[in-house]
Short mmCIF file of C-alpha atoms (C1' of nucleotides) in Angstrom, two decimals:
data_model
loop_
_atom_site.label_atom_id
_atom_site.label_comp_id
_atom_site.label_asym_id
_atom_site.label_seq_id
_atom_site.Cartn_x
_atom_site.Cartn_y
_atom_site.Cartn_z
CA MET A 17 89.64 116.88 135.67
CA THR A 18 90.50 113.65 137.47
CA ALA A 19 87.51 112.20 135.77
CA SER A 20 86.79 109.34 138.08
CA ARG A 21 87.69 110.72 141.46
CA GLY A 22 84.77 111.67 143.58
CA LYS A 23 82.41 109.71 141.47
CA HIS A 24 83.82 106.24 141.82
CA ARG A 25 86.63 106.57 144.30
CA GLN A 26 85.65 105.37 147.74
CA GLY A 27 88.77 105.58 149.87
CA TYR A 28 91.84 103.46 149.59
CA HIS A 29 90.64 101.36 146.71
CA HIS A 30 89.80 103.05 143.52
CA GLY A 31 87.10 100.70 142.41
CA ASN A 32 87.64 100.88 138.70
CA LEU A 33 91.18 102.00 138.16
CA ARG A 34 91.77 100.02 135.02
CA GLU A 35 88.96 101.77 133.21
CA ALA A 36 89.95 105.13 134.63
CA LEU A 37 93.48 104.67 133.33
CA VAL A 38 92.32 103.68 129.89
CA ASN A 39 90.12 106.76 129.75
CA ALA A 40 92.87 109.05 130.95
CA ALA A 41 95.19 107.51 128.38
CA ARG A 42 92.64 108.14 125.64
CA LYS A 43 92.46 111.77 126.61
CA LEU A 44 96.23 112.19 126.83
CA ILE A 45 96.92 110.38 123.59
CA ALA A 46 94.38 112.63 121.91
CA GLU A 47 96.35 115.63 123.10
CA ARG A 48 99.92 114.46 122.70
CA GLY A 49 99.94 111.31 120.64
CA PRO A 50 101.00 107.86 121.78
CA VAL A 51 104.67 108.81 121.83
CA GLY A 52 104.11 111.91 123.92
CA PHE A 53 101.78 110.01 126.22
CA ASN A 54 102.88 109.88 129.80
CA LEU A 55 101.98 107.26 132.36
CA ALA A 56 102.50 109.39 135.45
CA GLU A 57 100.08 111.99 134.13
CA ALA A 58 97.49 109.32 133.44
CA ALA A 59 97.80 108.12 137.02
CA ARG A 60 97.46 111.68 138.26
CA GLN A 61 94.30 112.16 136.25
CA ALA A 62 92.90 108.96 137.67
CA GLY A 63 93.70 110.25 141.14
CA VAL A 64 96.20 107.57 142.15
CA SER A 65 99.91 107.39 142.72
CA SER A 66 102.25 106.82 139.82
CA ALA A 67 102.95 103.27 140.96
CA ALA A 68 99.33 102.20 140.95
CA PRO A 69 99.03 101.55 137.19
CA TYR A 70 101.49 98.69 137.55
CA ARG A 71 98.83 96.70 139.35
CA HIS A 72 96.88 96.65 136.10
CA PHE A 73 99.38 96.98 133.28
CA ALA A 74 102.83 95.53 132.83
CA ASP A 75 104.21 98.83 131.63
CA ARG A 76 103.47 101.98 129.70
CA ASP A 77 103.30 100.18 126.37
CA ALA A 78 100.77 97.72 127.69
CA LEU A 79 98.36 100.53 128.48
CA ILE A 80 98.79 102.04 125.04
CA ALA A 81 98.29 98.61 123.50
CA GLU A 82 95.07 98.23 125.45
CA VAL A 83 93.81 101.55 124.12
CA ARG A 84 94.77 100.55 120.60
CA GLN A 85 93.02 97.22 120.92
CA ARG A 86 89.84 98.79 122.21
CA GLY A 87 90.02 101.33 119.44
CA PHE A 88 90.08 98.66 116.77
CA ALA A 89 87.21 96.87 118.46
CA GLU A 90 85.14 100.03 118.71
CA LEU A 91 85.83 101.01 115.12
CA GLY A 92 84.89 97.53 113.98
CA ARG A 93 81.66 97.78 115.94
CA ARG A 94 80.76 101.11 114.39
CA LEU A 95 81.58 100.04 110.87
CA THR A 96 79.54 96.90 111.25
CA ALA A 97 76.63 98.89 112.59
CA ALA A 98 76.85 101.30 109.69
CA TRP A 99 76.98 98.47 107.20
CA ARG A 100 74.02 96.72 108.78
CA ARG A 101 71.83 99.77 108.75
CA PRO A 102 68.66 98.44 107.21
CA GLY A 103 67.27 99.42 103.87
CA SER A 104 70.47 100.38 102.16
CA ASN A 105 71.97 99.06 98.99
CA ALA A 106 75.68 98.52 98.52
CA ASP A 107 76.29 102.11 97.53
CA THR A 108 74.68 103.68 100.51
CA ALA A 109 76.00 101.05 102.90
CA PHE A 110 79.49 101.96 101.84
CA ARG A 111 78.66 105.60 102.23
CA HIS A 112 77.47 104.99 105.77
CA MET A 113 80.65 103.16 106.59
CA GLY A 114 82.76 105.99 105.29
CA LYS A 115 80.84 108.48 107.34
CA ALA A 116 81.15 106.28 110.41
CA TYR A 117 84.90 106.09 109.87
CA LEU A 118 85.31 109.86 109.76
CA THR A 119 83.06 110.29 112.76
CA PHE A 120 85.12 107.81 114.72
CA ALA A 121 88.37 109.56 113.83
CA ARG A 122 86.91 112.90 114.85
CA GLU A 123 85.16 111.78 118.01
CA GLU A 124 87.85 109.44 119.25
CA PRO A 125 91.24 110.98 118.52
CA GLY A 126 92.69 109.07 121.44
CA TYR A 127 91.71 105.73 120.01
CA TYR A 128 92.62 106.82 116.52
CA GLY A 129 96.02 108.08 117.54
CA ALA A 130 96.83 104.91 119.44
CA MET A 131 95.77 102.82 116.47
CA PHE A 132 97.60 104.59 113.70
CA ALA A 133 100.02 107.25 114.82
CA THR A 134 102.64 104.78 116.01
CA GLY A 135 103.29 103.63 112.50
CA ILE A 136 103.89 106.98 110.85
CA GLY A 137 107.38 108.21 110.44
CA ARG A 138 108.65 105.32 112.44
CA LYS A 139 110.04 102.09 111.26
CA SER A 140 107.46 99.62 112.48
CA GLN A 141 109.61 97.54 114.79
CA HIS A 142 106.56 95.65 115.87
CA PRO A 143 103.84 96.32 113.33
CA SER A 144 101.05 96.74 115.84
CA ARG A 145 101.93 93.42 117.43
CA ARG A 146 99.07 93.29 119.87
CA GLY A 147 96.79 95.36 117.70
CA GLN A 148 97.27 92.93 114.86
CA GLY A 149 94.51 90.66 116.03
CA ALA A 150 92.13 93.56 116.35
CA PHE A 151 93.11 94.81 112.93
CA ASP A 152 92.50 91.40 111.44
CA THR A 153 88.99 91.79 112.75
CA LEU A 154 88.61 95.05 110.93
CA GLU A 155 90.12 93.74 107.76
CA ALA A 156 87.88 90.70 107.89
CA ALA A 157 84.87 92.93 108.32
CA ILE A 158 85.79 95.00 105.31
CA ALA A 159 86.58 91.97 103.22
CA ARG A 160 83.41 90.25 104.24
CA LEU A 161 81.38 93.24 103.26
CA MET A 162 82.30 92.58 99.71
CA VAL A 163 81.64 88.89 99.59
CA GLY A 164 78.74 88.01 97.37
CA THR A 165 78.57 91.35 95.66
CA GLU A 166 81.11 90.47 93.04
CA GLU A 167 82.24 87.28 91.38
CA ARG A 168 85.84 88.28 90.81
CA ARG A 169 87.63 87.88 94.08
CA GLY A 170 90.56 90.29 94.13
CA ILE A 171 88.57 93.30 93.13
CA PRO A 172 86.41 93.80 96.20
CA ARG A 173 89.40 93.55 98.44
CA ALA A 174 91.31 96.13 96.44
CA LEU A 175 88.27 98.38 96.55
CA ALA A 176 88.00 97.93 100.28
CA TYR A 177 91.59 99.01 100.71
CA GLN A 178 91.04 102.03 98.52
CA VAL A 179 88.03 103.14 100.48
CA TRP A 180 89.87 102.61 103.71
CA ALA A 181 92.93 104.53 102.50
CA LEU A 182 90.81 107.40 101.27
CA SER A 183 88.96 107.57 104.58
CA HIS A 184 92.16 107.33 106.57
CA GLY A 185 93.85 109.92 104.40
CA ILE A 186 91.05 112.42 104.77
CA ALA A 187 90.83 111.81 108.51
CA THR A 188 94.54 112.30 109.11
CA LEU A 189 94.98 115.28 106.83
CA LEU A 190 92.02 116.86 108.54
CA ALA A 191 93.48 116.16 111.98
CA ALA A 192 96.75 117.70 110.81
CA GLY A 193 94.91 120.83 109.80
CA LEU A 194 95.78 120.37 106.14
CA LEU A 195 92.26 120.09 104.81
CA PRO A 196 89.66 122.83 104.78
CA SER A 197 87.04 121.86 107.32
CA ALA A 198 84.32 123.53 105.34
CA GLY A 199 83.79 124.53 101.75
CA ALA A 200 81.40 124.03 98.92
CA ARG A 201 82.77 120.77 97.62
CA THR A 202 85.73 120.27 99.85
CA SER A 203 84.31 119.52 103.27
CA PRO A 204 85.77 116.26 104.52
CA SER A 205 82.53 114.35 104.45
CA LYS A 206 81.71 115.55 100.95
CA LEU A 207 85.18 114.69 99.73
CA LEU A 208 84.78 111.23 101.13
CA ARG A 209 81.27 110.64 99.89
CA ALA A 210 82.05 111.75 96.36
CA GLY A 211 85.33 109.85 96.42
CA VAL A 212 83.74 106.62 97.53
CA ALA A 213 81.06 107.01 94.92
CA ALA A 214 83.68 107.55 92.26
CA LEU A 215 85.64 104.53 93.43
CA LEU A 216 82.56 102.36 93.32
CA ARG A 217 81.60 103.67 89.93
CA GLY A 218 85.04 103.50 88.44
CA MET A 219 85.78 100.20 90.06
CA GLY A 220 88.22 97.64 88.82
CA GLY A 221 91.15 99.76 87.85
CA ALA A 222 92.45 101.40 84.77
CA GLY A 223 91.47 99.18 81.94
CA ALA A 224 89.26 96.56 83.37
CA GLY A 225 86.41 95.59 85.43
CA PRO A 226 82.81 94.57 85.46
CA ARG A 227 80.60 96.91 87.38
CA LEU A 228 79.76 96.23 90.98
CA ALA A 229 76.97 93.68 90.85
CA GLY A 230 74.50 95.46 93.07
CA ARG A 231 75.54 98.89 92.02
CA ARG A 232 72.16 100.47 92.00
CA GLY A 233 69.30 99.41 94.14
CA MET A 234 70.69 96.09 95.20
CA THR A 235 69.53 95.17 98.66
CA ARG A 236 71.69 92.75 100.55
CA LYS A 237 69.86 89.51 101.18
CA THR A 238 71.96 88.42 104.10
CA SER A 239 73.35 90.60 106.78
CA PRO A 240 77.02 89.72 107.14
CA ARG A 241 77.88 88.22 110.49
CA SER A 242 79.57 90.52 112.87
CA PRO A 243 83.27 89.83 112.87
CA GLN A 244 83.16 90.98 116.46
CA GLN A 245 82.03 87.54 117.47
CA LYS A 246 85.45 86.11 116.97
CA THR A 247 87.50 88.34 119.17
CA GLY A 248 84.51 89.78 120.99
CA ARG A 249 85.37 91.79 124.03
CA ARG A 250 82.90 94.03 125.71
CA ARG A 251 83.82 96.57 128.23
CA MET B 10 127.37 105.98 111.39
CA THR B 11 128.18 109.57 112.33
CA ALA B 12 127.66 110.33 108.71
CA SER B 13 129.65 113.47 108.41
CA ARG B 14 132.57 112.87 110.70
CA GLY B 15 135.78 111.96 108.99
CA LYS B 16 134.47 113.07 105.69
CA HIS B 17 133.82 116.72 106.33
CA ARG B 18 135.06 117.30 109.84
CA GLN B 19 138.42 119.02 109.87
CA GLY B 20 139.20 119.72 113.50
CA TYR B 21 137.51 122.14 115.78
CA HIS B 22 135.05 123.45 113.27
CA HIS B 23 132.68 121.04 111.70
CA GLY B 24 132.35 122.77 108.40
CA ASN B 25 128.78 121.90 107.62
CA LEU B 26 127.09 121.21 110.89
CA ARG B 27 123.73 122.60 109.93
CA GLU B 28 123.37 120.14 107.08
CA ALA B 29 124.75 117.30 109.16
CA LEU B 30 122.17 117.98 111.85
CA VAL B 31 119.33 118.09 109.38
CA ASN B 32 120.43 114.77 107.94
CA ALA B 33 120.80 113.18 111.35
CA ALA B 34 117.36 114.47 112.26
CA ARG B 35 115.89 112.96 109.11
CA LYS B 36 117.33 109.61 110.01
CA LEU B 37 116.18 109.77 113.61
CA ILE B 38 112.71 110.98 112.75
CA ALA B 39 112.43 108.12 110.30
CA GLU B 40 113.17 105.72 113.13
CA ARG B 41 111.31 107.26 116.04
CA GLY B 42 109.00 109.91 114.68
CA PRO B 43 109.17 113.63 115.36
CA VAL B 44 107.96 113.23 118.93
CA GLY B 45 110.50 110.55 119.77
CA PHE B 46 113.22 112.53 118.06
CA ASN B 47 116.07 113.54 120.29
CA LEU B 48 118.40 116.46 119.81
CA ALA B 49 121.32 115.07 121.80
CA GLU B 50 121.38 111.97 119.66
CA ALA B 51 121.38 114.04 116.50
CA ALA B 52 124.38 115.98 117.79
CA ARG B 53 126.10 112.72 118.64
CA GLN B 54 125.54 111.41 115.13
CA ALA B 55 126.95 114.61 113.70
CA GLY B 56 129.99 114.17 115.90
CA VAL B 57 129.59 117.31 117.99
CA SER B 58 128.68 118.09 121.56
CA SER B 59 125.06 118.40 122.58
CA ALA B 60 125.37 122.16 122.89
CA ALA B 61 126.59 122.69 119.36
CA PRO B 62 123.17 122.54 117.66
CA TYR B 63 122.19 125.72 119.45
CA ARG B 64 124.59 127.64 117.24
CA HIS B 65 122.34 126.77 114.31
CA PHE B 66 118.85 126.24 115.68
CA ALA B 67 116.95 128.04 118.38
CA ASP B 68 115.75 124.79 119.89
CA ARG B 69 114.68 121.25 119.19
CA ASP B 70 111.47 122.30 117.50
CA ALA B 71 113.31 124.62 115.14
CA LEU B 72 115.32 121.71 113.79
CA ILE B 73 112.21 119.63 113.28
CA ALA B 74 110.53 122.58 111.58
CA GLU B 75 113.48 122.89 109.23
CA VAL B 76 113.17 119.23 108.30
CA ARG B 77 109.45 119.62 107.75
CA GLN B 78 109.96 122.68 105.58
CA ARG B 79 112.56 120.97 103.43
CA GLY B 80 110.29 117.98 103.15
CA PHE B 81 107.47 120.05 101.73
CA ALA B 82 109.85 121.73 99.33
CA GLU B 83 111.28 118.43 98.15
CA LEU B 84 107.87 116.87 97.75
CA GLY B 85 106.71 119.87 95.78
CA ARG B 86 109.75 119.57 93.55
CA ARG B 87 109.12 115.91 92.88
CA LEU B 88 105.44 116.36 92.18
CA THR B 89 106.15 119.20 89.80
CA ALA B 90 108.74 117.11 88.01
CA ALA B 91 106.32 114.22 87.71
CA TRP B 92 103.62 116.49 86.37
CA ARG B 93 105.94 118.06 83.85
CA ARG B 94 107.16 114.79 82.45
CA PRO B 95 106.77 115.31 78.75
CA GLY B 96 104.34 113.52 76.52
CA SER B 97 101.70 112.73 79.08
CA ASN B 98 98.05 113.57 79.08
CA ALA B 99 96.14 114.55 82.18
CA ASP B 100 95.47 110.94 83.15
CA THR B 101 99.04 109.79 83.04
CA ALA B 102 100.38 113.00 84.53
CA PHE B 103 98.20 112.40 87.53
CA ARG B 104 99.38 108.82 87.66
CA HIS B 105 102.98 109.95 87.67
CA MET B 106 102.29 112.35 90.48
CA GLY B 107 100.68 109.63 92.55
CA LYS B 108 103.62 107.36 92.02
CA ALA B 109 106.03 110.14 92.91
CA TYR B 110 104.10 110.74 96.10
CA LEU B 111 104.35 107.12 97.20
CA THR B 112 107.99 106.98 96.28
CA PHE B 113 108.67 110.07 98.34
CA ALA B 114 106.88 108.66 101.36
CA ARG B 115 108.82 105.41 101.06
CA GLU B 116 112.23 106.87 100.34
CA GLU B 117 112.02 109.78 102.74
CA PRO B 118 110.29 108.60 105.89
CA GLY B 119 112.16 111.23 107.86
CA TYR B 120 110.75 114.06 105.80
CA TYR B 121 107.37 112.45 105.64
CA GLY B 122 107.21 111.88 109.36
CA ALA B 123 108.22 115.45 110.12
CA MET B 124 105.60 116.75 107.71
CA PHE B 125 102.61 114.73 108.76
CA ALA B 126 103.12 112.70 111.91
CA THR B 127 102.83 115.68 114.22
CA GLY B 128 99.22 116.15 113.37
CA ILE B 129 97.98 112.65 114.05
CA GLY B 130 96.48 111.86 117.38
CA ARG B 131 97.44 115.28 118.60
CA LYS B 132 95.37 118.38 118.83
CA SER B 133 97.13 120.66 116.39
CA GLN B 134 98.14 123.48 118.71
CA HIS B 135 99.99 125.10 115.88
CA PRO B 136 98.83 123.53 112.64
CA SER B 137 102.23 123.27 111.00
CA ARG B 138 102.90 126.94 111.61
CA ARG B 139 106.18 127.11 109.80
CA GLY B 140 105.30 124.33 107.40
CA GLN B 141 102.21 126.19 106.36
CA GLY B 142 104.01 128.22 103.74
CA ALA B 143 105.57 125.12 102.28
CA PHE B 144 102.22 123.43 102.27
CA ASP B 145 100.65 126.35 100.49
CA THR B 146 103.21 125.71 97.79
CA LEU B 147 102.11 122.13 97.51
CA GLU B 148 98.46 123.02 97.52
CA ALA B 149 99.03 125.65 94.88
CA ALA B 150 100.84 123.12 92.73
CA ILE B 151 98.00 120.67 92.97
CA ALA B 152 95.38 123.31 92.38
CA ARG B 153 97.27 124.72 89.44
CA LEU B 154 97.50 121.31 87.88
CA MET B 155 93.79 121.39 87.38
CA VAL B 156 93.45 124.86 85.95
CA GLY B 157 92.38 124.83 82.38
CA THR B 158 91.31 121.25 82.34
CA GLU B 159 87.85 121.97 83.61
CA GLU B 160 85.50 124.88 83.47
CA ARG B 161 83.80 124.32 86.78
CA ARG B 162 86.07 125.64 89.45
CA GLY B 163 85.37 123.71 92.66
CA ILE B 164 85.59 120.30 91.10
CA PRO B 165 89.29 120.12 90.29
CA ARG B 166 90.19 121.24 93.75
CA ALA B 167 87.99 118.59 95.31
CA LEU B 168 89.54 116.02 93.04
CA ALA B 169 93.01 117.16 93.98
CA TYR B 170 92.20 116.72 97.65
CA GLN B 171 90.82 113.27 96.98
CA VAL B 172 93.90 112.16 95.12
CA TRP B 173 96.09 113.58 97.82
CA ALA B 174 94.09 111.92 100.59
CA LEU B 175 94.16 108.59 98.80
CA SER B 176 97.91 108.83 98.29
CA HIS B 177 98.50 109.89 101.86
CA GLY B 178 96.22 107.18 103.19
CA ILE B 179 97.97 104.46 101.24
CA ALA B 180 101.39 105.77 102.22
CA THR B 181 100.62 105.92 105.91
CA LEU B 182 98.75 102.63 106.13
CA LEU B 183 101.65 101.03 104.33
CA ALA B 184 104.16 102.58 106.71
CA ALA B 185 102.09 101.32 109.63
CA GLY B 186 102.27 97.81 108.22
CA LEU B 187 98.53 97.66 107.66
CA LEU B 188 98.59 97.20 103.91
CA PRO B 189 99.91 94.17 102.08
CA SER B 190 103.11 95.24 100.36
CA ALA B 191 102.54 92.86 97.51
CA GLY B 192 99.56 91.12 95.98
CA ALA B 193 97.83 90.68 92.70
CA ARG B 194 95.66 93.76 92.86
CA THR B 195 96.52 95.11 96.26
CA SER B 196 100.08 96.34 95.99
CA PRO B 197 100.25 99.95 97.10
CA SER B 198 101.13 101.33 93.71
CA LYS B 199 98.39 99.38 91.99
CA LEU B 200 95.87 100.43 94.58
CA LEU B 201 96.83 104.01 93.99
CA ARG B 202 96.92 103.85 90.23
CA ALA B 203 93.54 102.17 89.98
CA GLY B 204 92.12 104.46 92.61
CA VAL B 205 93.30 107.61 90.89
CA ALA B 206 91.95 106.34 87.59
CA ALA B 207 88.61 105.64 89.20
CA LEU B 208 88.52 109.07 90.80
CA LEU B 209 89.30 110.74 87.50
CA ARG B 210 86.72 108.67 85.70
CA GLY B 211 84.05 108.97 88.32
CA MET B 212 84.78 112.62 88.88
CA GLY B 213 82.36 115.13 90.20
CA GLY B 214 80.71 113.20 92.95
CA ALA B 215 77.58 111.20 93.44
CA GLY B 216 75.01 112.72 91.21
CA ALA B 217 76.83 115.20 89.10
CA GLY B 218 79.65 116.10 87.00
CA PRO B 219 80.84 116.50 83.49
CA ARG B 220 83.79 114.38 82.58
CA LEU B 221 87.31 115.65 82.87
CA ALA B 222 87.88 117.71 79.75
CA GLY B 223 91.10 116.10 78.63
CA ARG B 224 90.25 112.69 79.90
CA ARG B 225 91.73 110.71 77.11
CA GLY B 226 94.59 111.76 74.97
CA MET B 227 94.62 115.37 75.99
CA THR B 228 98.11 116.78 75.89
CA ARG B 229 98.74 119.83 77.96
CA LYS B 230 99.62 122.81 75.83
CA THR B 231 101.37 124.76 78.52
CA SER B 232 103.55 123.38 81.19
CA PRO B 233 102.36 124.87 84.47
CA ARG B 234 104.89 127.12 86.11
CA SER B 235 106.76 125.62 88.94
CA PRO B 236 105.25 126.76 92.22
CA GLN B 237 108.73 126.39 93.60
CA GLN B 238 109.65 129.71 92.15
CA LYS B 239 107.74 131.53 94.79
CA THR B 240 109.27 130.04 97.90
CA GLY B 241 112.21 128.55 96.08
CA ARG B 242 114.97 127.34 98.34
CA ARG B 243 117.72 125.11 97.17
CA ARG B 244 119.93 123.17 99.48
"C1'" DT C 28 77.58 85.59 163.56
"C1'" DG C 29 82.26 86.58 164.61
"C1'" DT C 30 87.18 86.02 164.04
"C1'" DA C 31 91.79 84.98 161.65
"C1'" DC C 32 94.03 85.24 157.79
"C1'" DA C 33 95.23 85.33 152.82
"C1'" DT C 34 94.90 88.20 149.07
"C1'" DC C 35 94.49 92.19 146.66
"C1'" DA C 36 95.03 97.15 145.34
"C1'" DG C 37 96.75 100.86 146.70
"C1'" DT C 38 100.85 104.33 148.84
"C1'" DG C 39 104.97 107.12 148.95
"C1'" DA C 40 109.62 107.43 148.64
"C1'" DA C 41 113.36 106.61 145.97
"C1'" DC C 42 116.26 105.17 141.91
"C1'" DG C 43 118.43 106.00 137.64
"C1'" DC C 44 118.36 107.89 133.44
"C1'" DG C 45 118.34 110.85 129.59
"C1'" DC C 46 116.98 114.86 127.69
"C1'" DG C 47 116.76 120.05 126.65
"C1'" DT C 48 119.08 123.92 127.61
"C1'" DT C 49 122.54 127.29 129.61
"C1'" DC C 50 127.03 129.16 130.49
"C1'" DA C 51 131.69 130.47 130.66
"C1'" DC C 52 135.20 129.05 127.98
"C1'" DT C 53 138.44 128.28 123.88
"C1'" DG C 54 140.15 127.26 119.36
"C1'" DA C 55 139.80 128.69 114.45
"C1'" DT C 56 139.02 132.11 110.86
"C1'" DG C 57 139.09 136.14 108.40
"C1'" DT C 58 139.98 140.95 107.90
"C1'" DA C 59 141.77 145.91 108.76
"C1'" DC C 60 145.86 148.14 108.93
"C1'" DT D 30 153.52 140.30 104.21
"C1'" DG D 31 152.76 140.22 109.01
"C1'" DT D 32 150.23 141.29 113.18
"C1'" DA D 33 146.12 142.47 116.28
"C1'" DC D 34 141.77 141.78 117.01
"C1'" DA D 35 136.77 140.87 116.36
"C1'" DT D 36 133.84 137.29 115.34
"C1'" DC D 37 132.31 132.89 114.90
"C1'" DA D 38 131.56 127.90 115.94
"C1'" DG D 39 132.66 124.78 118.74
"C1'" DT D 40 133.53 122.41 123.93
"C1'" DG D 41 132.42 120.32 128.32
"C1'" DA D 42 130.43 120.61 132.53
"C1'" DA D 43 126.46 121.39 134.86
"C1'" DC D 44 121.46 122.38 135.82
"C1'" DG D 45 116.83 121.02 136.50
"C1'" DC D 46 113.27 118.34 135.34
"C1'" DG D 47 110.16 114.69 134.57
"C1'" DC D 48 109.47 110.22 133.49
"C1'" DG D 49 109.33 104.95 133.95
"C1'" DT D 50 109.88 101.72 137.19
"C1'" DT D 51 110.88 99.31 141.73
"C1'" DC D 52 110.23 98.26 146.53
"C1'" DA D 53 108.81 97.61 151.12
"C1'" DC D 54 104.82 98.92 153.11
"C1'" DT D 55 99.73 99.30 154.51
"C1'" DG D 56 94.80 99.58 154.30
"C1'" DA D 57 90.63 97.17 152.54
"C1'" DT D 58 88.15 93.04 151.22
"C1'" DG D 59 86.41 88.62 151.22
"C1'" DT D 60 86.27 83.96 152.76
"C1'" DA D 61 87.06 79.53 155.63
"C1'" DC D 62 85.95 77.90 159.86
#
DNA sequence: TGTACATCAGTGAACGCGCGTTCACTGATGTAC
DNA sequence: TGTACATCAGTGAACGCGCGTTCACTGATGTAC
């Protein structure tokens, strides 16, 4: 416990309290969700008094917003990396992205909860106000993935949303314990892989649709630029 | 406000407090989520003192559990109704179910939040303990939908999970304000319809899979029995 | 190189608040006789 | 048909608790001279 005490703490000054608080918040949000998250407990875990966080964050919400923002950035980074993995065609690149998405949701429930759990079962008073910018990054990344693979504009975007929704749905149902975690054809990753493949194959909706240009064997000529460059923010 | 006061309240005894509390809880959970939900406020809205709910529910969680349970029952009812709509083949029946799912999530954010929001960003200490039975109902309904349409067993179940995950993903992303609510090809219902069609068409996963038996024009001979009959519970 | 001082990042005590829950009580209801 | 009484569903006051936030403060740090 108290992850950073002893290691970083050197007396009166913490040294890296901001980071320690973000990490504690990630852990707590993973356990209790962003609504159940509790600032005093985060301070305790960081080994400081409950007033100390106010040196670094305006209030409780600001810390959660920071976690959310970092979550979007990290997810964007991972998706981009998956997409850029060399030697893949459009099919497999998409498959890698899907896998990366599930991995992120599983490995980083704190981030994931901060990013998405606020908007479920709650009227979105402020639809991820601060997170919006970070989400735009993600959306741009997804949209950009599709550019050049298809002449008709609307279709790739719709497909991107479908893949995202399927990934998100599987991730959240799994987290809620409503999906079997193993099973011949029903393990989460298999569900996602087969689903994405089906979406790609059946692309374009009910009646319509040319096939995805590079459906089989197409190798991307140009690596899409990382959308991270716009809002870039390392930690 | 105070939905039931004046209408039903006739003096010292409320008359129908249990229902009034459930309804207040639905409204509050819709606004603040199950974690932000607050028992005292629910009592206030029902026009009774904050101690009164304990005549009907063991504690706060019991009320939320009741809402969750009713939500699963209601969703099951709606999905069954959509599936049973006469004159549809397997394709359109599935489409109706998808639409019913989205409608439910939109119209009943209180139910939906109680059913699913607990499991997001939180380690599921008790994976919908009480809701489990109700969920089994839902799962059985979905599974049963597929029986008889396909000889290979595992496939329909996988497909059911995919359709469910896609629906759930779209519903939650929409609720979080992360999906465009309108748009040529990207309105939620269009995303879902096209996605379900693609899943049905591309069924069976990456390399495999015979087509869905009744893919076009198949009319179900037998209406599947309502799974409601098992746990049936009217309100 | 040493000193004075501004600035920064913490402390710890206290506040106000609202929530979940309990408890002794009281008013209403229905039923046995 | 009327009365006595058990049972039920509320009240209202109080509790303990924990959380978010504020405030005057103090110890550490770094920089101008």
